[in-house]
N, CA, C and O atoms as a GROMACS GRO file, in nm:
protein
  432
    1MET      N    1   5.262  10.610  10.014
    1MET     CA    2   5.134  10.606   9.951
    1MET      C    3   5.157  10.628   9.778
    1MET      O    4   5.236  10.710   9.731
    2ILE      N    5   5.082  10.550   9.710
    2ILE     CA    6   5.093  10.540   9.588
    2ILE      C    7   5.000  10.645   9.524
    2ILE      O    8   4.885  10.645   9.569
    3THR      N    9   5.033  10.739   9.422
    3THR     CA   10   4.955  10.849   9.362
    3THR      C   11   4.924  10.787   9.226
    3THR      O   12   4.969  10.676   9.196
    4THR      N   13   4.857  10.850   9.154
    4THR     CA   14   4.814  10.842   9.002
    4THR      C   15   4.942  10.879   8.928
    4THR      O   16   4.978  10.803   8.838
    5ASP      N   17   5.008  10.981   8.955
    5ASP     CA   18   5.106  11.005   8.876
    5ASP      C   19   5.226  10.894   8.905
    5ASP      O   20   5.287  10.850   8.808
    6TYR      N   21   5.256  10.851   9.026
    6TYR     CA   22   5.348  10.737   9.049
    6TYR      C   23   5.322  10.623   8.947
    6TYR      O   24   5.410  10.573   8.878
    7MET      N   25   5.187  10.586   8.946
    7MET     CA   26   5.136  10.487   8.863
    7MET      C   27   5.155  10.508   8.716
    7MET      O   28   5.199  10.420   8.642
    8LEU      N   29   5.124  10.617   8.680
    8LEU     CA   30   5.140  10.643   8.533
    8LEU      C   31   5.302  10.632   8.489
    8LEU      O   32   5.336  10.577   8.384
    9LEU      N   33   5.392  10.691   8.579
    9LEU     CA   34   5.522  10.679   8.546
    9LEU      C   35   5.563  10.552   8.563
    9LEU      O   36   5.648  10.512   8.484
   10CYS      N   37   5.518  10.467   8.659
   10CYS     CA   38   5.574  10.334   8.627
   10CYS      C   39   5.486  10.246   8.502
   10CYS      O   40   5.542  10.154   8.442
   11LEU      N   41   5.378  10.276   8.478
   11LEU     CA   42   5.323  10.222   8.336
   11LEU      C   43   5.390  10.261   8.240
   11LEU      O   44   5.422  10.180   8.153
   12GLY      N   45   5.421  10.365   8.234
   12GLY     CA   46   5.504  10.456   8.106
   12GLY      C   47   5.636  10.374   8.111
   12GLY      O   48   5.664  10.310   8.010
   13MET      N   49   5.724  10.368   8.224
   13MET     CA   50   5.838  10.309   8.217
   13MET      C   51   5.841  10.154   8.166
   13MET      O   52   5.940  10.107   8.110
   14GLY      N   53   5.715  10.074   8.194
   14GLY     CA   54   5.704   9.947   8.156
   14GLY      C   55   5.685   9.945   7.999
   14GLY      O   56   5.747   9.871   7.923
   15LEU      N   57   5.601  10.027   7.968
   15LEU     CA   58   5.575  10.046   7.808
   15LEU      C   59   5.687  10.071   7.711
   15LEU      O   60   5.692  10.027   7.596
   16VAL      N   61   5.801  10.167   7.785
   16VAL     CA   62   5.901  10.196   7.711
   16VAL      C   63   5.992  10.095   7.744
   16VAL      O   64   6.096  10.103   7.680
   17THR      N   65   5.985  10.011   7.817
   17THR     CA   66   6.091   9.867   7.798
   17THR      C   67   6.031   9.771   7.731
   17THR      O   68   6.106   9.707   7.656
   18TYR      N   69   5.901   9.736   7.734
   18TYR     CA   70   5.863   9.614   7.674
   18TYR      C   71   5.833   9.637   7.506
   18TYR      O   72   5.838   9.542   7.427
   19ILE      N   73   5.806   9.759   7.470
   19ILE     CA   74   5.756   9.778   7.325
   19ILE      C   75   5.892   9.761   7.251
   19ILE      O   76   5.895   9.685   7.154
   20PRO      N   77   6.006   9.828   7.291
   20PRO     CA   78   6.130   9.791   7.180
   20PRO      C   79   6.164   9.636   7.200
   20PRO      O   80   6.247   9.584   7.125
   21ARG      N   81   6.103   9.563   7.296
   21ARG     CA   82   6.160   9.421   7.292
   21ARG      C   83   6.026   9.349   7.206
   21ARG      O   84   6.040   9.263   7.119
   22TRP      N   85   5.920   9.394   7.243
   22TRP     CA   86   5.788   9.300   7.167
   22TRP      C   87   5.807   9.335   6.999
   22TRP      O   88   5.809   9.243   6.918
   23ALA      N   89   5.818   9.463   6.961
   23ALA     CA   90   5.804   9.505   6.824
   23ALA      C   91   5.878   9.423   6.738
   23ALA      O   92   5.811   9.367   6.651
   24PRO      N   93   6.028   9.396   6.739
   24PRO     CA   94   6.087   9.307   6.658
   24PRO      C   95   6.056   9.186   6.675
   24PRO      O   96   6.077   9.109   6.581
   25LEU      N   97   6.003   9.141   6.783
   25LEU     CA   98   5.965   8.971   6.793
   25LEU      C   99   5.836   8.971   6.728
   25LEU      O  100   5.822   8.870   6.660
   26PHE      N  101   5.719   9.065   6.726
   26PHE     CA  102   5.657   9.062   6.677
   26PHE      C  103   5.647   9.062   6.491
   26PHE      O  104   5.584   8.980   6.424
   27ALA      N  105   5.713   9.156   6.450
   27ALA     CA  106   5.727   9.201   6.321
   27ALA      C  107   5.810   9.056   6.263
   27ALA      O  108   5.774   9.019   6.151
   28LEU      N  109   5.898   8.986   6.321
   28LEU     CA  110   5.990   8.901   6.259
   28LEU      C  111   5.934   8.764   6.277
   28LEU      O  112   5.975   8.676   6.201
   29SER      N  113   5.837   8.732   6.377
   29SER     CA  114   5.782   8.608   6.397
   29SER      C  115   5.711   8.536   6.296
   29SER      O  116   5.688   8.415   6.297
   30ARG      N  117   5.677   8.623   6.204
   30ARG     CA  118   5.603   8.547   6.080
   30ARG      C  119   5.672   8.530   5.944
   30ARG      O  120   5.616   8.489   5.842
   31ARG      N  121   5.804   8.568   5.955
   31ARG     CA  122   5.884   8.540   5.845
   31ARG      C  123   6.007   8.483   5.870
   31ARG      O  124   6.060   8.506   5.979
   32THR      N  125   6.072   8.400   5.774
   32THR     CA  126   6.202   8.337   5.805
   32THR      C  127   6.329   8.422   5.763
   32THR      O  128   6.340   8.476   5.653
   33LEU      N  129   6.405   8.427   5.844
   33LEU     CA  130   6.529   8.498   5.825
   33LEU      C  131   6.626   8.434   5.764
   33LEU      O  132   6.648   8.321   5.807
   34PRO      N  133   6.696   8.474   5.671
   34PRO     CA  134   6.792   8.431   5.616
   34PRO      C  135   6.901   8.366   5.694
   34PRO      O  136   6.938   8.420   5.799
   35ARG      N  137   6.958   8.250   5.652
   35ARG     CA  138   7.061   8.190   5.721
   35ARG      C  139   7.173   8.276   5.797
   35ARG      O  140   7.199   8.269   5.917
   36TRP      N  141   7.240   8.367   5.691
   36TRP     CA  142   7.329   8.465   5.737
   36TRP      C  143   7.323   8.552   5.847
   36TRP      O  144   7.407   8.569   5.935
   37LEU      N  145   7.197   8.611   5.828
   37LEU     CA  146   7.129   8.683   5.933
   37LEU      C  147   7.117   8.633   6.060
   37LEU      O  148   7.144   8.702   6.158
   38GLU      N  149   7.070   8.491   6.070
   38GLU     CA  150   7.058   8.434   6.206
   38GLU      C  151   7.198   8.396   6.243
   38GLU      O  152   7.222   8.398   6.364
   39GLU      N  153   7.297   8.363   6.161
   39GLU     CA  154   7.424   8.324   6.214
   39GLU      C  155   7.482   8.474   6.262
   39GLU      O  156   7.558   8.463   6.358
   40TRP      N  157   7.467   8.579   6.226
   40TRP     CA  158   7.525   8.739   6.244
   40TRP      C  159   7.446   8.782   6.378
   40TRP      O  160   7.505   8.856   6.457
   41LEU      N  161   7.320   8.740   6.405
   41LEU     CA  162   7.242   8.760   6.527
   41LEU      C  163   7.294   8.691   6.648
   41LEU      O  164   7.298   8.745   6.758
   42ASP      N  165   7.340   8.552   6.619
   42ASP     CA  166   7.388   8.492   6.728
   42ASP      C  167   7.521   8.514   6.781
   42ASP      O  168   7.562   8.465   6.887
   43LEU      N  169   7.597   8.604   6.690
   43LEU     CA  170   7.734   8.651   6.778
   43LEU      C  171   7.706   8.774   6.838
   43LEU      O  172   7.801   8.828   6.894
   44ILE      N  173   7.565   8.848   6.839
   44ILE     CA  174   7.582   8.956   6.922
   44ILE      C  175   7.573   8.942   7.085
   44ILE      O  176   7.608   9.042   7.148
   45PRO      N  177   7.533   8.835   7.155
   45PRO     CA  178   7.551   8.826   7.287
   45PRO      C  179   7.700   8.799   7.310
   45PRO      O  180   7.738   8.853   7.414
   46ALA      N  181   7.795   8.732   7.246
   46ALA     CA  182   7.937   8.741   7.253
   46ALA      C  183   7.980   8.853   7.253
   46ALA      O  184   8.049   8.892   7.347
   47ALA      N  185   7.950   8.936   7.144
   47ALA     CA  186   8.012   9.075   7.117
   47ALA      C  187   7.976   9.152   7.234
   47ALA      O  188   8.073   9.204   7.288
   48ILE      N  189   7.888   9.168   7.276
   48ILE     CA  190   7.828   9.261   7.394
   48ILE      C  191   7.914   9.238   7.519
   48ILE      O  192   7.980   9.322   7.579
   49LEU      N  193   7.897   9.072   7.555
   49LEU     CA  194   7.979   9.035   7.652
   49LEU      C  195   8.136   9.068   7.661
   49LEU      O  196   8.188   9.105   7.766
   50SER      N  197   8.200   9.054   7.550
   50SER     CA  198   8.349   9.102   7.542
   50SER      C  199   8.342   9.245   7.532
   50SER      O  200   8.452   9.296   7.555
   51ALA      N  201   8.246   9.332   7.505
   51ALA     CA  202   8.286   9.474   7.485
   51ALA      C  203   8.269   9.544   7.659
   51ALA      O  204   8.316   9.650   7.698
   52LEU      N  205   8.194   9.453   7.730
   52LEU     CA  206   8.173   9.474   7.887
   52LEU      C  207   8.286   9.439   7.951
   52LEU      O  208   8.323   9.513   8.041
   53ILE      N  209   8.361   9.324   7.920
   53ILE     CA  210   8.452   9.257   8.004
   53ILE      C  211   8.570   9.323   7.967
   53ILE      O  212   8.636   9.377   8.056
   54LEU      N  213   8.611   9.330   7.839
   54LEU     CA  214   8.744   9.359   7.829
   54LEU      C  215   8.822   9.479   7.869
   54LEU      O  216   8.940   9.480   7.902
   55PRO      N  217   8.732   9.594   7.862
   55PRO     CA  218   8.815   9.691   7.954
   55PRO      C  219   8.831   9.687   8.085
   55PRO      O  220   8.902   9.768   8.145
   56ALA      N  221   8.770   9.600   8.137
   56ALA     CA  222   8.800   9.565   8.294
   56ALA      C  223   8.926   9.471   8.291
   56ALA      O  224   8.999   9.479   8.390
   57LEU      N  225   8.955   9.398   8.208
   57LEU     CA  226   9.064   9.315   8.204
   57LEU      C  227   9.190   9.375   8.186
   57LEU      O  228   9.282   9.342   8.261
   58VAL      N  229   9.208   9.468   8.086
   58VAL     CA  230   9.318   9.552   8.054
   58VAL      C  231   9.348   9.675   8.071
   58VAL      O  232   9.442   9.735   8.017
   59THR      N  233   9.240   9.735   8.175
   59THR     CA  234   9.285   9.860   8.230
   59THR      C  235   9.276   9.882   8.393
   59THR      O  236   9.188   9.815   8.448
   60VAL      N  237   9.347   9.957   8.467
   60VAL     CA  238   9.348   9.942   8.604
   60VAL      C  239   9.356  10.110   8.646
   60VAL      O  240   9.393  10.197   8.568
   61GLY      N  241   9.316  10.130   8.778
   61GLY     CA  242   9.324  10.251   8.836
   61GLY      C  243   9.209  10.359   8.793
   61GLY      O  244   9.117  10.336   8.714
   62GLU      N  245   9.235  10.496   8.871
   62GLU     CA  246   9.156  10.576   8.820
   62GLU      C  247   9.245  10.702   8.830
   62GLU      O  248   9.301  10.738   8.933
   63PRO      N  249   9.252  10.760   8.719
   63PRO     CA  250   9.192  10.726   8.587
   63PRO      C  251   9.224  10.619   8.501
   63PRO      O  252   9.345  10.600   8.493
   64ARG      N  253   9.145  10.532   8.426
   64ARG     CA  254   9.214  10.407   8.371
   64ARG      C  255   9.317  10.417   8.310
   64ARG      O  256   9.336  10.516   8.241
   65GLN      N  257   9.401  10.326   8.320
   65GLN     CA  258   9.529  10.304   8.238
   65GLN      C  259   9.558  10.161   8.171
   65GLN      O  260   9.533  10.058   8.233
   66LEU      N  261   9.602  10.161   8.064
   66LEU     CA  262   9.629  10.006   8.005
   66LEU      C  263   9.739   9.942   8.100
   66LEU      O  264   9.840   9.998   8.142
   67SER      N  265   9.702   9.827   8.121
   67SER     CA  266   9.780   9.730   8.202
   67SER      C  267   9.771   9.597   8.157
   67SER      O  268   9.666   9.538   8.183
   68LEU      N  269   9.882   9.522   8.079
   68LEU     CA  270   9.851   9.397   8.047
   68LEU      C  271   9.892   9.292   8.155
   68LEU      O  272   9.882   9.170   8.146
   69TRP      N  273   9.936   9.359   8.248
   69TRP     CA  274  10.014   9.237   8.359
   69TRP      C  275   9.951   9.264   8.471
   69TRP      O  276  10.027   9.301   8.560
   70ASN      N  277   9.782   9.257   8.514
   70ASN     CA  278   9.702   9.286   8.638
   70ASN      C  279   9.640   9.135   8.640
   70ASN      O  280   9.624   9.065   8.540
   71ASN      N  281   9.605   9.096   8.792
   71ASN     CA  282   9.566   8.973   8.829
   71ASN      C  283   9.423   8.946   8.731
   71ASN      O  284   9.409   8.827   8.704
   72ASP      N  285   9.336   9.023   8.686
   72ASP     CA  286   9.214   8.982   8.624
   72ASP      C  287   9.266   8.938   8.489
   72ASP      O  288   9.226   8.829   8.449
   73LEU      N  289   9.343   9.001   8.420
   73LEU     CA  290   9.380   8.944   8.280
   73LEU      C  291   9.472   8.809   8.272
   73LEU      O  292   9.476   8.731   8.177
   74LEU      N  293   9.547   8.801   8.400
   74LEU     CA  294   9.614   8.696   8.398
   74LEU      C  295   9.535   8.567   8.440
   74LEU      O  296   9.571   8.456   8.403
   75VAL      N  297   9.438   8.587   8.510
   75VAL     CA  298   9.340   8.491   8.541
   75VAL      C  299   9.234   8.436   8.409
   75VAL      O  300   9.200   8.321   8.381
   76ALA      N  301   9.203   8.553   8.350
   76ALA     CA  302   9.096   8.530   8.236
   76ALA      C  303   9.153   8.439   8.131
   76ALA      O  304   9.088   8.355   8.067
   77VAL      N  305   9.308   8.468   8.116
   77VAL     CA  306   9.345   8.384   7.971
   77VAL      C  307   9.334   8.259   7.986
   77VAL      O  308   9.260   8.201   7.907
   78PRO      N  309   9.407   8.176   8.096
   78PRO     CA  310   9.391   8.024   8.143
   78PRO      C  311   9.224   7.996   8.136
   78PRO      O  312   9.181   7.904   8.067
   79VAL      N  313   9.143   8.074   8.205
   79VAL     CA  314   9.005   8.024   8.219
   79VAL      C  315   8.933   8.026   8.086
   79VAL      O  316   8.844   7.947   8.056
   80PHE      N  317   8.986   8.133   8.002
   80PHE     CA  318   8.918   8.129   7.890
   80PHE      C  319   8.939   8.003   7.775
   80PHE      O  320   8.851   7.954   7.704
   81LEU      N  321   9.069   7.973   7.781
   81LEU     CA  322   9.129   7.865   7.728
   81LEU      C  323   9.074   7.732   7.780
   81LEU      O  324   9.065   7.643   7.695
   82PHE      N  325   9.042   7.707   7.887
   82PHE     CA  326   9.001   7.615   7.973
   82PHE      C  327   8.841   7.580   7.889
   82PHE      O  328   8.802   7.474   7.839
   83ALA      N  329   8.774   7.714   7.898
   83ALA     CA  330   8.641   7.715   7.851
   83ALA      C  331   8.610   7.671   7.713
   83ALA      O  332   8.512   7.607   7.676
   84LEU      N  333   8.713   7.718   7.639
   84LEU     CA  334   8.723   7.690   7.491
   84LEU      C  335   8.737   7.506   7.463
   84LEU      O  336   8.674   7.431   7.389
   85ARG      N  337   8.838   7.487   7.551
   85ARG     CA  338   8.864   7.334   7.566
   85ARG      C  339   8.736   7.221   7.593
   85ARG      O  340   8.684   7.131   7.527
   86THR      N  341   8.719   7.273   7.707
   86THR     CA  342   8.622   7.177   7.786
   86THR      C  343   8.428   7.185   7.762
   86THR      O  344   8.337   7.103   7.772
   87ARG      N  345   8.437   7.336   7.726
   87ARG     CA  346   8.280   7.375   7.710
   87ARG      C  347   8.204   7.340   7.817
   87ARG      O  348   8.091   7.298   7.797
   88SER      N  349   8.257   7.352   7.955
   88SER     CA  350   8.201   7.299   8.095
   88SER      C  351   8.185   7.438   8.159
   88SER      O  352   8.279   7.506   8.201
   89LEU      N  353   8.057   7.472   8.161
   89LEU     CA  354   8.014   7.602   8.242
   89LEU      C  355   8.073   7.579   8.383
   89LEU      O  356   8.158   7.657   8.426
   90GLY      N  357   8.027   7.469   8.459
   90GLY     CA  358   8.073   7.465   8.599
   90GLY      C  359   8.208   7.459   8.614
   90GLY      O  360   8.263   7.513   8.710
   91GLY      N  361   8.281   7.390   8.517
   91GLY     CA  362   8.429   7.377   8.546
   91GLY      C  363   8.495   7.526   8.522
   91GLY      O  364   8.584   7.580   8.588
   92THR      N  365   8.442   7.564   8.438
   92THR     CA  366   8.521   7.704   8.406
   92THR      C  367   8.477   7.799   8.522
   92THR      O  368   8.565   7.880   8.551
   93VAL      N  369   8.383   7.808   8.582
   93VAL     CA  370   8.344   7.885   8.716
   93VAL      C  371   8.428   7.853   8.785
   93VAL      O  372   8.520   7.934   8.799
   94VAL      N  373   8.433   7.731   8.853
   94VAL     CA  374   8.536   7.669   8.961
   94VAL      C  375   8.680   7.717   8.925
   94VAL      O  376   8.747   7.778   9.008
   95LEU      N  377   8.722   7.692   8.817
   95LEU     CA  378   8.864   7.726   8.801
   95LEU      C  379   8.886   7.871   8.781
   95LEU      O  380   9.001   7.913   8.798
   96GLY      N  381   8.791   7.955   8.747
   96GLY     CA  382   8.812   8.105   8.759
   96GLY      C  383   8.793   8.138   8.913
   96GLY      O  384   8.871   8.218   8.964
   97MET      N  385   8.704   8.088   8.981
   97MET     CA  386   8.710   8.136   9.102
   97MET      C  387   8.837   8.101   9.190
   97MET      O  388   8.886   8.174   9.276
   98ALA      N  389   8.884   7.961   9.149
   98ALA     CA  390   9.019   7.928   9.217
   98ALA      C  391   9.156   8.005   9.183
   98ALA      O  392   9.245   8.034   9.263
   99LEU      N  393   9.150   8.030   9.052
   99LEU     CA  394   9.256   8.116   9.006
   99LEU      C  395   9.270   8.249   9.047
   99LEU      O  396   9.375   8.310   9.063
  100TYR      N  397   9.145   8.294   9.064
  100TYR     CA  398   9.124   8.429   9.121
  100TYR      C  399   9.194   8.421   9.257
  100TYR      O  400   9.302   8.473   9.284
  101TRP      N  401   9.117   8.350   9.338
  101TRP     CA  402   9.186   8.361   9.461
  101TRP      C  403   9.332   8.334   9.492
  101TRP      O  404   9.393   8.390   9.583
  102LEU      N  405   9.385   8.238   9.406
  102LEU     CA  406   9.539   8.215   9.415
  102LEU      C  407   9.583   8.342   9.361
  102LEU      O  408   9.670   8.393   9.432
  103ALA      N  409   9.550   8.412   9.256
  103ALA     CA  410   9.620   8.534   9.196
  103ALA      C  411   9.625   8.656   9.329
  103ALA      O  412   9.726   8.716   9.364
  104GLY      N  413   9.482   8.672   9.392
  104GLY     CA  414   9.467   8.754   9.499
  104GLY      C  415   9.565   8.730   9.643
  104GLY      O  416   9.589   8.816   9.728
  105LYS      N  417   9.612   8.587   9.644
  105LYS     CA  418   9.681   8.551   9.760
  105LYS      C  419   9.815   8.540   9.709
  105LYS      O  420   9.898   8.536   9.800
  106PHE      N  421   9.862   8.533   9.594
  106PHE     CA  422  10.012   8.514   9.585
  106PHE      C  423  10.073   8.632   9.501
  106PHE      O  424  10.186   8.677   9.520
  107LEU      N  425   9.985   8.677   9.406
  107LEU     CA  426  10.040   8.786   9.302
  107LEU      C  427  10.001   8.934   9.376
  107LEU      O  428  10.053   9.036   9.330
  108GLY      N  429   9.910   8.944   9.487
  108GLY     CA  430   9.874   9.060   9.542
  108GLY      C  431   9.758   9.110   9.497
  108GLY      O  432   9.715   9.217   9.542
   0.00000   0.00000   0.00000
């Protein structure tokens, strides 16, 4: 059963999620940003993705320990190079899945 408290909680969570996304869009939509700022902002998704993925690639076990010779990193390097060279998302995904499967099969 949905109560008033539950509805207010959901509404509050929605506002807390929506307002921080809406405010910069609203404030910046009427002005032109400098080219250097646009270029800098374009780098943010790659930086966030790298910060999320790198620890998983270079650490293993519990507690986490540095390991530069694990299957994840051995697969990531050639897949990254393939992605840079071809710029093919589909090919990169297929190659990554195939190499990850092969690494699990033959490298353990």
